XYZ file of C-alpha atoms in Angstrom:
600
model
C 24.032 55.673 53.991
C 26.173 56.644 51.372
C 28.605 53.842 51.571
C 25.887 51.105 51.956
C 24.301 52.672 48.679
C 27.679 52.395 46.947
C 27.776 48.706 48.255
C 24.807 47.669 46.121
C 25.371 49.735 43.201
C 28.217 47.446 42.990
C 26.281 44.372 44.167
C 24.194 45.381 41.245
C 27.041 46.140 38.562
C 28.897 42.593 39.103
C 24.735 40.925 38.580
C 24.771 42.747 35.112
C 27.924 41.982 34.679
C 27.399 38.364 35.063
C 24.095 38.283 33.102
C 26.146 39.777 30.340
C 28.561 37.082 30.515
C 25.465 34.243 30.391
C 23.996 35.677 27.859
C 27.139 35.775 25.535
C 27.862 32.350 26.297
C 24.384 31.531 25.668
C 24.653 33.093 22.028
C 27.698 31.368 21.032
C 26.172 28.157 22.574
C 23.230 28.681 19.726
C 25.331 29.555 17.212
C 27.369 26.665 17.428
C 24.416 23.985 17.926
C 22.564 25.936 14.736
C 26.119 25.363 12.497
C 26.158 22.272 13.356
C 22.501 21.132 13.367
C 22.001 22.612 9.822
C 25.532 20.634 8.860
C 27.576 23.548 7.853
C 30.795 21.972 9.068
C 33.137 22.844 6.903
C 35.615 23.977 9.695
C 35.626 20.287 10.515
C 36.796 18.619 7.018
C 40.589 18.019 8.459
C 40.068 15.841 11.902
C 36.292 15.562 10.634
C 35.696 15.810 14.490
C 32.061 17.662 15.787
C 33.183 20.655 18.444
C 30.486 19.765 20.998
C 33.270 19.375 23.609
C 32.776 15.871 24.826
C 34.781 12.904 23.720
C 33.829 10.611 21.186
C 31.395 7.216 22.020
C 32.976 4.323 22.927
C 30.798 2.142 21.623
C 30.534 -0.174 18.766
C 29.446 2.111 15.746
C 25.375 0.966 15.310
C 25.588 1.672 11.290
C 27.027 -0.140 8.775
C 28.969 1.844 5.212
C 28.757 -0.250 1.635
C 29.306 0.593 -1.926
C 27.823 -0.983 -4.955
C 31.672 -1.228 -6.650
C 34.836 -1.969 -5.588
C 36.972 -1.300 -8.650
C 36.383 1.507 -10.688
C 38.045 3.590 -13.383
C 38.389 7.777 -13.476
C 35.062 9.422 -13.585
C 33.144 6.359 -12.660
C 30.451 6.605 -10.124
C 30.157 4.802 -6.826
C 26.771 5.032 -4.881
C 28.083 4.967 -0.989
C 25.527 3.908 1.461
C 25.463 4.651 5.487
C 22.510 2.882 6.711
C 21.888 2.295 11.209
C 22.146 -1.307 12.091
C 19.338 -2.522 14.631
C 20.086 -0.926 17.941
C 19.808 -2.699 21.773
C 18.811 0.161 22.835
C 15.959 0.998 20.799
C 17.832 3.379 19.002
C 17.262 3.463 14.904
C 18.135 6.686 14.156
C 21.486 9.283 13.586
C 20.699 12.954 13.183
C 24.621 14.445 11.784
C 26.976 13.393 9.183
C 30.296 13.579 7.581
C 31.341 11.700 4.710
C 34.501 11.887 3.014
C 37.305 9.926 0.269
C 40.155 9.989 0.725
C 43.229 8.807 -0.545
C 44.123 4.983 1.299
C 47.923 5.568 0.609
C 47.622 8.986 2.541
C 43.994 9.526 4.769
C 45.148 13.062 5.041
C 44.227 13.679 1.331
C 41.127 14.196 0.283
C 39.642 12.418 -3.137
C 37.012 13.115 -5.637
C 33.588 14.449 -5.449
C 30.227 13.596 -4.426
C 26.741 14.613 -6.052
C 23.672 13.831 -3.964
C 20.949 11.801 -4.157
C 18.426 13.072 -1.359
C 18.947 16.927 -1.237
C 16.493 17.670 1.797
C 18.865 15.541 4.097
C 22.166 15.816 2.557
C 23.976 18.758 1.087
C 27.548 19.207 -0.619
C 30.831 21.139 1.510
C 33.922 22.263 -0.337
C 36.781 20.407 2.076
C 40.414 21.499 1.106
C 39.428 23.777 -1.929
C 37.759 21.080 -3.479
C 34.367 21.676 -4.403
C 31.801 18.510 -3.237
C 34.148 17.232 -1.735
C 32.258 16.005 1.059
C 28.518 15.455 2.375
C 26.712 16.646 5.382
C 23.594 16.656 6.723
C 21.025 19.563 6.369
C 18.816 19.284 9.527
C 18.934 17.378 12.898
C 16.263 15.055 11.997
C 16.357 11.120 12.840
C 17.220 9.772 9.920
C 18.011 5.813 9.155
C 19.643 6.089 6.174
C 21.280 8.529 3.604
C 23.088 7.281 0.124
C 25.497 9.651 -1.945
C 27.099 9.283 -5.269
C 31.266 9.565 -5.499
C 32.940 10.647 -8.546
C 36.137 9.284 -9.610
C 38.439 12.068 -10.746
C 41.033 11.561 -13.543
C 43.904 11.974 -11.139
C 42.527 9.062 -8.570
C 44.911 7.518 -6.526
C 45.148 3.417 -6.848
C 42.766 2.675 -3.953
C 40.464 5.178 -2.031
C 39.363 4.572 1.662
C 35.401 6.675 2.803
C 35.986 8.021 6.004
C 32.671 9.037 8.064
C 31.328 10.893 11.559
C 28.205 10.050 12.531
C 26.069 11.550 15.239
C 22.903 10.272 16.902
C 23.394 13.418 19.693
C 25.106 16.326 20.887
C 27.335 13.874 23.418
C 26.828 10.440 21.414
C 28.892 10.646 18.321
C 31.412 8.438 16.431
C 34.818 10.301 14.483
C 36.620 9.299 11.356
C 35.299 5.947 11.331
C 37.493 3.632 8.562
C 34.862 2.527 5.790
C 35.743 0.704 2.643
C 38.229 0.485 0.128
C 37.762 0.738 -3.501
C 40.993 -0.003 -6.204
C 41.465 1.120 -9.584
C 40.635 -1.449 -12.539
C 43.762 -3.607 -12.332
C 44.795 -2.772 -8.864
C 44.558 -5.543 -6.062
C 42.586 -4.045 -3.276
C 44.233 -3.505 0.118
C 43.502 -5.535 3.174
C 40.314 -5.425 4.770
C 40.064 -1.828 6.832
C 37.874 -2.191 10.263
C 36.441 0.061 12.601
C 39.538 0.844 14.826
C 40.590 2.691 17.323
C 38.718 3.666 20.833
C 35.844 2.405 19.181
C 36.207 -1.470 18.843
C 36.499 -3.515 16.584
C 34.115 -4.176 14.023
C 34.254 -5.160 9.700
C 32.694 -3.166 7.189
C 32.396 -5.195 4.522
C 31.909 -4.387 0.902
C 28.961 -6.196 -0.160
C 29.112 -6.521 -4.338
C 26.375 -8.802 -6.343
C 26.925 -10.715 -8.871
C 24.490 -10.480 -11.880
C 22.174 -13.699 -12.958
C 22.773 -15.374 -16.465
C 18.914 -16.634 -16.515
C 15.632 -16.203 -15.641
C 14.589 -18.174 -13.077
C 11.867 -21.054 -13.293
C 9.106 -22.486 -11.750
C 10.682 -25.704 -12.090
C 10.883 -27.837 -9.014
C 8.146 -25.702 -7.464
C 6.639 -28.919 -4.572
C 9.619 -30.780 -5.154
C 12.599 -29.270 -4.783
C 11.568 -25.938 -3.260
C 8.790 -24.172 -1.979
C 7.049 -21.291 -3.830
C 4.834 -18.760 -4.205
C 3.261 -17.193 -7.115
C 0.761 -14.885 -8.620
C -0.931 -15.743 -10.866
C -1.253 -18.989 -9.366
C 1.208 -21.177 -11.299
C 2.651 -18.830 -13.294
C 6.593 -19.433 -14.290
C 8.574 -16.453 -13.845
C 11.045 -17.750 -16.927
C 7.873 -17.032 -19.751
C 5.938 -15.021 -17.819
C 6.541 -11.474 -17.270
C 3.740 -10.713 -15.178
C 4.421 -12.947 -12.640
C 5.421 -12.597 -9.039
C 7.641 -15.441 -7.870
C 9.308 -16.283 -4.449
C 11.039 -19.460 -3.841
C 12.944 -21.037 -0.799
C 14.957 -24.061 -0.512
C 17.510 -25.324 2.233
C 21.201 -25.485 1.496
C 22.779 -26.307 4.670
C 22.922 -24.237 7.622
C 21.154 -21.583 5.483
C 18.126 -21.216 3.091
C 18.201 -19.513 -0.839
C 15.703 -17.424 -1.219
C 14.576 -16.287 -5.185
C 12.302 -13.135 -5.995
C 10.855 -11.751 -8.872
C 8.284 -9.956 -9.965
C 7.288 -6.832 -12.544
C 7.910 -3.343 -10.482
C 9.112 0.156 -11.491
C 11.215 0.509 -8.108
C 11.163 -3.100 -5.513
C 9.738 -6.328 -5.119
C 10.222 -7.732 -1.484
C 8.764 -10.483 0.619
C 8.381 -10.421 4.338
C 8.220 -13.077 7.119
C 5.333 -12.448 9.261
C 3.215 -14.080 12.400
C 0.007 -13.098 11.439
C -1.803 -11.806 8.368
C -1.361 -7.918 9.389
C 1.523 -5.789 8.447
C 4.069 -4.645 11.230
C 6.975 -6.591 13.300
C 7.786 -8.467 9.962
C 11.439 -9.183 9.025
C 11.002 -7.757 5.510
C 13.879 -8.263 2.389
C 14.192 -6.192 -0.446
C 15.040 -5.864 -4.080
C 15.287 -2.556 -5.221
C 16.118 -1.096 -8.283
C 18.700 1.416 -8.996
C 18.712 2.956 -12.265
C 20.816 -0.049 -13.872
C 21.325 -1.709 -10.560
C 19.535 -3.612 -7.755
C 20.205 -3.229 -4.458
C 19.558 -5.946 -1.890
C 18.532 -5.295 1.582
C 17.049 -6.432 4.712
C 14.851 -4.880 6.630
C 12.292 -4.331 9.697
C 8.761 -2.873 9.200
C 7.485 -1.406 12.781
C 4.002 -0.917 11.909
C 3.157 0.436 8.765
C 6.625 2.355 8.745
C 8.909 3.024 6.140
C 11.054 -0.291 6.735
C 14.243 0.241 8.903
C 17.116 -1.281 6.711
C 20.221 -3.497 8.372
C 23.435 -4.884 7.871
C 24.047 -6.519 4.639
C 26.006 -8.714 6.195
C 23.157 -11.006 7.155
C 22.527 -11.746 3.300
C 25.339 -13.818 1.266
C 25.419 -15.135 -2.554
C 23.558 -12.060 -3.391
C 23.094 -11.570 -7.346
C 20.390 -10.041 -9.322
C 18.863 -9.472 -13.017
C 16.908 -6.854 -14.768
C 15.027 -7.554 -17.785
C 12.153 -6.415 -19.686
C 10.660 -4.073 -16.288
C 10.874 -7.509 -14.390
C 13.109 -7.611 -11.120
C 14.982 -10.523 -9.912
C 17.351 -11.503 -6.931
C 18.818 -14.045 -5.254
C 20.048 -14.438 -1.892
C 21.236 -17.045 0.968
C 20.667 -16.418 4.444
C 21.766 -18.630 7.566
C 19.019 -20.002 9.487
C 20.441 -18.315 12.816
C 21.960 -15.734 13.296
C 23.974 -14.082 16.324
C 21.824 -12.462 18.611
C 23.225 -9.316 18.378
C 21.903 -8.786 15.399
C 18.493 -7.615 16.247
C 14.937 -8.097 14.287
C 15.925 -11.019 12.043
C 13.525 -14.420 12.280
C 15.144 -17.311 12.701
C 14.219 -19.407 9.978
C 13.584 -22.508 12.035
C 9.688 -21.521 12.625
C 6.440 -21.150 10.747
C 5.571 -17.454 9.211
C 3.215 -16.160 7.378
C 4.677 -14.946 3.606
C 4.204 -11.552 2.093
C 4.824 -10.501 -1.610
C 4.805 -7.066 -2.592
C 6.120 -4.640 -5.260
C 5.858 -0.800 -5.574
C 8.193 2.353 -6.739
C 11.305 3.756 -5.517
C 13.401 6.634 -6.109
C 17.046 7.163 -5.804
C 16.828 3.612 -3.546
C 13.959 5.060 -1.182
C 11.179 2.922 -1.417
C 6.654 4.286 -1.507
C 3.665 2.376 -0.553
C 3.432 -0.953 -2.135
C 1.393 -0.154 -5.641
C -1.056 -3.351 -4.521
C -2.236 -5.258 -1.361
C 0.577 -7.620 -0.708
C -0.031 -11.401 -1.651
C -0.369 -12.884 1.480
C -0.385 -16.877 1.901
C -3.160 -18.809 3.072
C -1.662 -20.316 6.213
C 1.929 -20.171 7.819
C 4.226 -22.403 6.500
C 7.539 -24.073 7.741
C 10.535 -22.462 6.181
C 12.750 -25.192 6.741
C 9.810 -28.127 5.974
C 8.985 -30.177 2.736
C 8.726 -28.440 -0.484
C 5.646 -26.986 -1.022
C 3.271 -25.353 -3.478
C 1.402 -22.803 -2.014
C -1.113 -20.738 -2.405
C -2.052 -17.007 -1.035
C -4.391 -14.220 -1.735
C -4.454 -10.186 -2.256
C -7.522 -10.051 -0.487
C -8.021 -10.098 3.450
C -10.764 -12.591 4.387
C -12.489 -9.270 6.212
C -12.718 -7.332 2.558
C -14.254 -9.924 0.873
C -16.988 -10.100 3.237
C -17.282 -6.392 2.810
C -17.249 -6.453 -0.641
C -19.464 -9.522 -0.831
C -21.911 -8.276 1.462
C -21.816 -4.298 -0.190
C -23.099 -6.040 -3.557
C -25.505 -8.053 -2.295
C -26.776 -5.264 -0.299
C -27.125 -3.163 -3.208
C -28.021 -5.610 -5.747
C -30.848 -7.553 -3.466
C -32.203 -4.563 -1.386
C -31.776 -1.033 -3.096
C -32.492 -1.726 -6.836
C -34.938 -4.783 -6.204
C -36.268 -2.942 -3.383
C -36.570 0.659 -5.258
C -38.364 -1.473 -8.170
C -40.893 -2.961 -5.558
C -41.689 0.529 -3.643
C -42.253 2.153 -6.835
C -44.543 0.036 -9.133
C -45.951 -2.875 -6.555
C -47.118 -0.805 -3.731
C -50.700 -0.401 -5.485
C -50.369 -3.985 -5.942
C -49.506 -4.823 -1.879
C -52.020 -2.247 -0.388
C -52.993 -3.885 2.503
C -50.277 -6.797 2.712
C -47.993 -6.602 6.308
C -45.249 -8.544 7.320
C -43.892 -7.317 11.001
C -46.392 -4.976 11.089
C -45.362 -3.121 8.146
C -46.912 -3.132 4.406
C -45.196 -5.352 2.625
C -43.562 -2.902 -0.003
C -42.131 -0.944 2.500
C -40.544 -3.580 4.209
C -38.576 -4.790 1.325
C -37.980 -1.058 0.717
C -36.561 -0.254 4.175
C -34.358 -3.291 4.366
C -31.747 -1.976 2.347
C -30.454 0.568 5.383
C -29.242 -2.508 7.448
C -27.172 -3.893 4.718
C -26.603 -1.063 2.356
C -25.178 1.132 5.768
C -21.940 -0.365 4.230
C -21.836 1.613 0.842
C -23.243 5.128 2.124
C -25.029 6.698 5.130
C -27.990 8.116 2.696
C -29.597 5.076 2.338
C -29.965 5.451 6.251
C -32.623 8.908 5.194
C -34.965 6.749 2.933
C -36.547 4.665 5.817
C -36.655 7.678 8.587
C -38.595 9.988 5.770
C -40.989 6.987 5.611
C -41.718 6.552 8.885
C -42.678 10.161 9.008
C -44.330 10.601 5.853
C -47.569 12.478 5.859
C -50.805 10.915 4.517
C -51.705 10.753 0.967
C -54.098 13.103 0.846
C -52.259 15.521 2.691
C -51.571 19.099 1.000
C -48.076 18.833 1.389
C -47.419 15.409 0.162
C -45.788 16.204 -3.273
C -42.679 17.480 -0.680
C -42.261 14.157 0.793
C -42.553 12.459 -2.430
C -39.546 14.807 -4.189
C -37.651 14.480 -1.505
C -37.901 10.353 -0.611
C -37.129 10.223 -4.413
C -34.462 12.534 -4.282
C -32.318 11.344 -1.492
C -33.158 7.924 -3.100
C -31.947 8.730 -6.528
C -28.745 10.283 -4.750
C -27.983 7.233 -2.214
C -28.258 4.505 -5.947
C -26.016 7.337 -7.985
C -23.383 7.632 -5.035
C -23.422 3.755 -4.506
C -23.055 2.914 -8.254
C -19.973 5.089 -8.269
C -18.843 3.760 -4.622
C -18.575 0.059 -5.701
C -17.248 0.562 -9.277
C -14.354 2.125 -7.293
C -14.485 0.009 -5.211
C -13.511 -3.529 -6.935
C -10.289 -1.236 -8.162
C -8.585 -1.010 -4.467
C -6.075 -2.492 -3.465
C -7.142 -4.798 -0.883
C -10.209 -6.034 -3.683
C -8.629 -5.728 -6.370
C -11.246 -7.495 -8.807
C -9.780 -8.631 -12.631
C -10.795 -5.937 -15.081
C -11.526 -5.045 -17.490
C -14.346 -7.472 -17.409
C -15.222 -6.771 -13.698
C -16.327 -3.945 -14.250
C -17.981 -4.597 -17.285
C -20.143 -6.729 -15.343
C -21.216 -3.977 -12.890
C -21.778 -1.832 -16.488
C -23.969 -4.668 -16.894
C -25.865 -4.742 -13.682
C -26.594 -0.971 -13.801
C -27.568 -1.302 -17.153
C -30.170 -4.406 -16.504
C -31.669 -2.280 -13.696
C -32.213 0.629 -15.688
C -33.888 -1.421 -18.714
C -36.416 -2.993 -15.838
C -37.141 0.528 -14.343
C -37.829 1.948 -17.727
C -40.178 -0.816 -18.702
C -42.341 -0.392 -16.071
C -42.666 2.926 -16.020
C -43.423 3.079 -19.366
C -45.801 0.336 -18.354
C -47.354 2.471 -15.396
C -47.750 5.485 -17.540
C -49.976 3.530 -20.189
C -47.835 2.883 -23.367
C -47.982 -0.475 -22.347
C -51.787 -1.280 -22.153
C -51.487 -4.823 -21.468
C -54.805 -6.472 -20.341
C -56.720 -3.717 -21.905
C -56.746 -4.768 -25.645
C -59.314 -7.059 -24.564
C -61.511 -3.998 -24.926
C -61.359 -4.242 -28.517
C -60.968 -8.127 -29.661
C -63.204 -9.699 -31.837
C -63.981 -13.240 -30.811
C -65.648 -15.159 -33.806
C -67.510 -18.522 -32.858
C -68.509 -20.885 -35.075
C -72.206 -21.789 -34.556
C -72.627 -25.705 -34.424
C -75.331 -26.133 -36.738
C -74.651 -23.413 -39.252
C -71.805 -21.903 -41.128
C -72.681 -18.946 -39.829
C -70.267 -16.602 -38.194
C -71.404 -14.089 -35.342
C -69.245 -11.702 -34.250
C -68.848 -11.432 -30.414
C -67.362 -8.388 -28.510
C -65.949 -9.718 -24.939
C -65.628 -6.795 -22.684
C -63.409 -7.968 -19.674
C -64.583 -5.880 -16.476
C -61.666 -3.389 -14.207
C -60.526 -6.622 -11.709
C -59.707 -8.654 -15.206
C -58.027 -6.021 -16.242
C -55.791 -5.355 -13.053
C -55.154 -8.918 -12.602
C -53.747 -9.094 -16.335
C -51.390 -6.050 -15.785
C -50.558 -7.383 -12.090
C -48.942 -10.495 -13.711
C -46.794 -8.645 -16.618
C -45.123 -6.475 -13.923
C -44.712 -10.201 -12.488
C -43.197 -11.634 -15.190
C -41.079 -8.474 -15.408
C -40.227 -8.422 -11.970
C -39.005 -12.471 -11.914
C -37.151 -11.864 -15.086
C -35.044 -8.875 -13.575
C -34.758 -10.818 -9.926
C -33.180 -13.752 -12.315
C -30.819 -12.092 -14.237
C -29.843 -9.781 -10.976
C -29.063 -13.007 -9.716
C -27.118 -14.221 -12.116
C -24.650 -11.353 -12.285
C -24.205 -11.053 -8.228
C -23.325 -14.886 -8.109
C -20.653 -14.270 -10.852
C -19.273 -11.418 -8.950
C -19.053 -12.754 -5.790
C -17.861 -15.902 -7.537
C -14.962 -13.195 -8.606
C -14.600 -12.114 -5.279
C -14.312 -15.633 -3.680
C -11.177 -16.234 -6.431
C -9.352 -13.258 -5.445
């Protein structure tokens, strides 16, 4: 008994033993995956290799490395880009990196500094002593892109060579991949470097731009090349509010021109349809004194995943007074390796848009892209064409919102108040005539607020006029009515200022100023009228009508006292007159707004 005891005390000492064991393992298993997920890596600056214990990937490296120099001088500043390349595997993303200079003459010395440009993925490690002398990440989140500044120090070697590690995963990772080489002023560069090594073969170019000596110009636009601009026919050469793209074929390839007034980017976008996502997008963006040129891929209505320069050629830009040009050339195939480019044998749909950036990370677009109005062939006849801001659907919408609230709600609230005495017994569908013009304005006016829905359901079970509670029905059907014209006055003088219906101002809306103002002039007349400041029909009380006998010179004064039907008829046709004169000039200003709308 004693000995089998023994036995499992033992059993049971080697189990908690073992746990033990797991357990420690387990905590220097986290530690490790937290130093290196939150890019602390400093004990990696020498081979600049991750310790996750499995070998590096074999693959081609999916990213590309540029800089926007490749001569500098001591304490110049290079902006050093490591973007992912489009991915067979569906694959846009890296979560860890390492980026390093280092001396081209002698990789195992390490070169200058770096200061960051997007501190919540990217943070500064002191390799070798040397404080910033290399960037990391900060988190393990996918990220498609991150862009750091190097400093040139005084004592710079002649050429420096940016060695980085990129990983997409604890066992997919790439080490002490050869990016490119930048001389000192004077100093001829040194060969080409490429990706080397167990992990193919593969260029990294440095991509440089040159910078434009001109505007460009509209001319040629249907002759020479095709075009797009807004305003329509605007020249890009005296006008500085205009957005210009322009395409012509030079070969195998087609030049592309873009400009266009923008804080941070103007881009244009191929596209099958009229809706943004799957477009093969390309982008200027500026860079404090610089503009960077890149092609992209919009997935949706995603922040646009960037690839290889290398697909663009010729590139060269301009900056001048806040307007933004580039120029580019661009084969019309390309390899199909290179993923998410259109060829430019087909017919797309163009997109124009501009918006801000900071530090080279584009926002939203500032307006509703210009869109053009059919597909056109990139590689066909010149062409002049035309586009709009405006989706077909929102001009509908915005169409249909003012002539909802401009032909139903005011017209209507004008009839319900001072005609219904006028229409007592009058029915169309069944209904009294002043209510149905009243209670049309749910169907159409649905569109600019859901309290216009209240107006006709508190009718339909509204209590008689005699009633003792009446007077609640009345404040409240006045109420909710007052409300539903307040809240759609304010909803469609915002609403000519979005994006997608963008109407010109100021004028626009000096025209709905207009409207509002027009209604309130007819309301105030008639109920000035109903309220009896406005006596018409009843002066005839009081006129003197002097007849001239035929036989005598003889005057006799005759008082003509019209009876109460006279009377009503004569104050039935002012409001008439008023109510054809408001109807007219209501009119008026919805045909010139939709006219707007149609020119949009």
């Amino acid at each position: 008994m004693d000995r089998g005891t023994g036995g499992a005390a033992r059993a049971w000492a080697r189990v908690l033993t073992n746990m033990w064991i797991v357990l420690l393992l387990l905590s220097v298993c986290s530690e490790t995956v937290m130093c290196y997920s939150n890019g602390k890596v400093e004990v990696a600056c020498g081979d600049m290799t991750p310790g996750h214990g499995f070998d590096p990937s074999t693959k081609d490296p999916p990213f590309n490395i540029k800089v926007d120099k490749s001569q500098f001088s001591p304490g110049d500043e290079i902006k050093v880009t490591l973007s992912m390349m489009a991915s067979s595997e569906g694959k846009h993303y890296f979560k860890g990196f390492l980026i390093e200079a280092r001396n081209a003459g002698n990789l195992n010395e390490i070169v200058g500094s770096f200061k960051l440009i997007s501190p919540d993925i990217s943070q500064l490690l002191n390799c070798d002593n040397k404080e910033g002398s290399a960037v990391s990440h900060t988190n393990d989140a996918h990220k498609t892109e991150v862009q750091v500044i190097w400093v040139a120090p005084s004592d710079s070697p002649p050429s420096v060579q940016f060695l980085v590690t990129v990983a997409r995963g604890y066992k997919e990772y790439w080490v002490k991949i050869p990016g490119p080489v930048v001389s000192q002023n004077g100093v001829a560069p040194p060969s080409q470097t490429s990706f080397g090594g167990s992990t193919g073969v593969q260029t990294t170019q440095i991509t440089t731009s040159s910078i434009l000596s001109h505007s460009f110009t509209s001319e040629g636009c249907g002759s020479t090349k095709s075009c797009v601009r807004d305003p329509e026919g605007c020249d890009p050469q005296n006008n500085t509010a205009c957005h210009f793209l322009s395409f012509r074929t030079l070969g195998s390839s087609v030049m592309f021109e873009l400009s266009g007034p923008a804080e941070g980017y103007v881009s244009f976008a191929l596209s099958l349809d009229k809706w943004m996502g799957d477009d093969d997008v390309y982008l200027c963006i500026r860079d404090t004194d610089t503009v960077d040129i890149k092609a992209g891929y919009v997935s949706g209505r995603h922040h646009p995943e960037y690839t290889s320069q290398n697909v663009l050629k010729d590139t060269a830009w301009r900056l001048s007074d806040g307007v933004i040009q580039c120029s580019f050339r661009r084969d019309v195939r390309l390899p199909p390796e290179i993923l998410n480019r259109f060829s430019l044998d087909q017919m797309y749909y163009l997109f124009m848009a501009h918006g801000r950036a900071e530090n080279g990370r584009t926002h939203r677009h500032d307006r509703q892209p210009l869109i053009s109005t059919y597909q056109t062939a990139i590689l066909g006849p010149p062409e002049d064409l035309t586009g709009s801001r405006s989706p077909l659907l929102m001009k509908y919408h915005g169409a249909f919102m003012l002539i909802a609230w401009m032909s139903t709600v005011s017209a209507g609230v004008i009839m319900a108040r001072y005609f219904k005495p006028d229409w007592p017994e009058s029915n169309i569908l069944g209904q009294k005539v002043w209510f149905q013009r009243a209670g049309i304005h749910p169907y159409l006016g649905c569109v600019v607020m859901a309290l216009a829905v209240i107006q006709p359901l508190m009718a339909l079970f509204r209590p008689a006029p005699d009633a003792s509670r009446r007077y609640i029905f009345n404040w409240m059907h006045f109420g909710t009515g007052t409300v539903a014209q307040v809240i759609a006055v304010v909803t469609i003088f915002l609403g000519i200022h979005q994006q997608a219906l963008l109407l010109p101002a100021p004028w626009s809306t000096g025209v709905l100023a207009s409207i509002v103002v027009w209604f309130v002039l007819a309301d105030l007349v008639l109920e000035v009228h109903r309220r009896g400041f406005l006596p018409i029909g009843k002066y005839f009380k009081n006129v003197k009508i002097y007849t001239e006998h035929i036989n005598s010179d003889d005057k006799e004064e005759v008082v003509f006292v019209p009876d109460e039907s006279e009377t009503h008829s004569v104050e039935f046709r002012f409001k008439n007159i008023v109510l054809v004169i408001y109807l007219c000039g209501n009119l008026g200003l919805l045909t010139l707004l939709l006219w707007t709308i149609s020119a949009v």
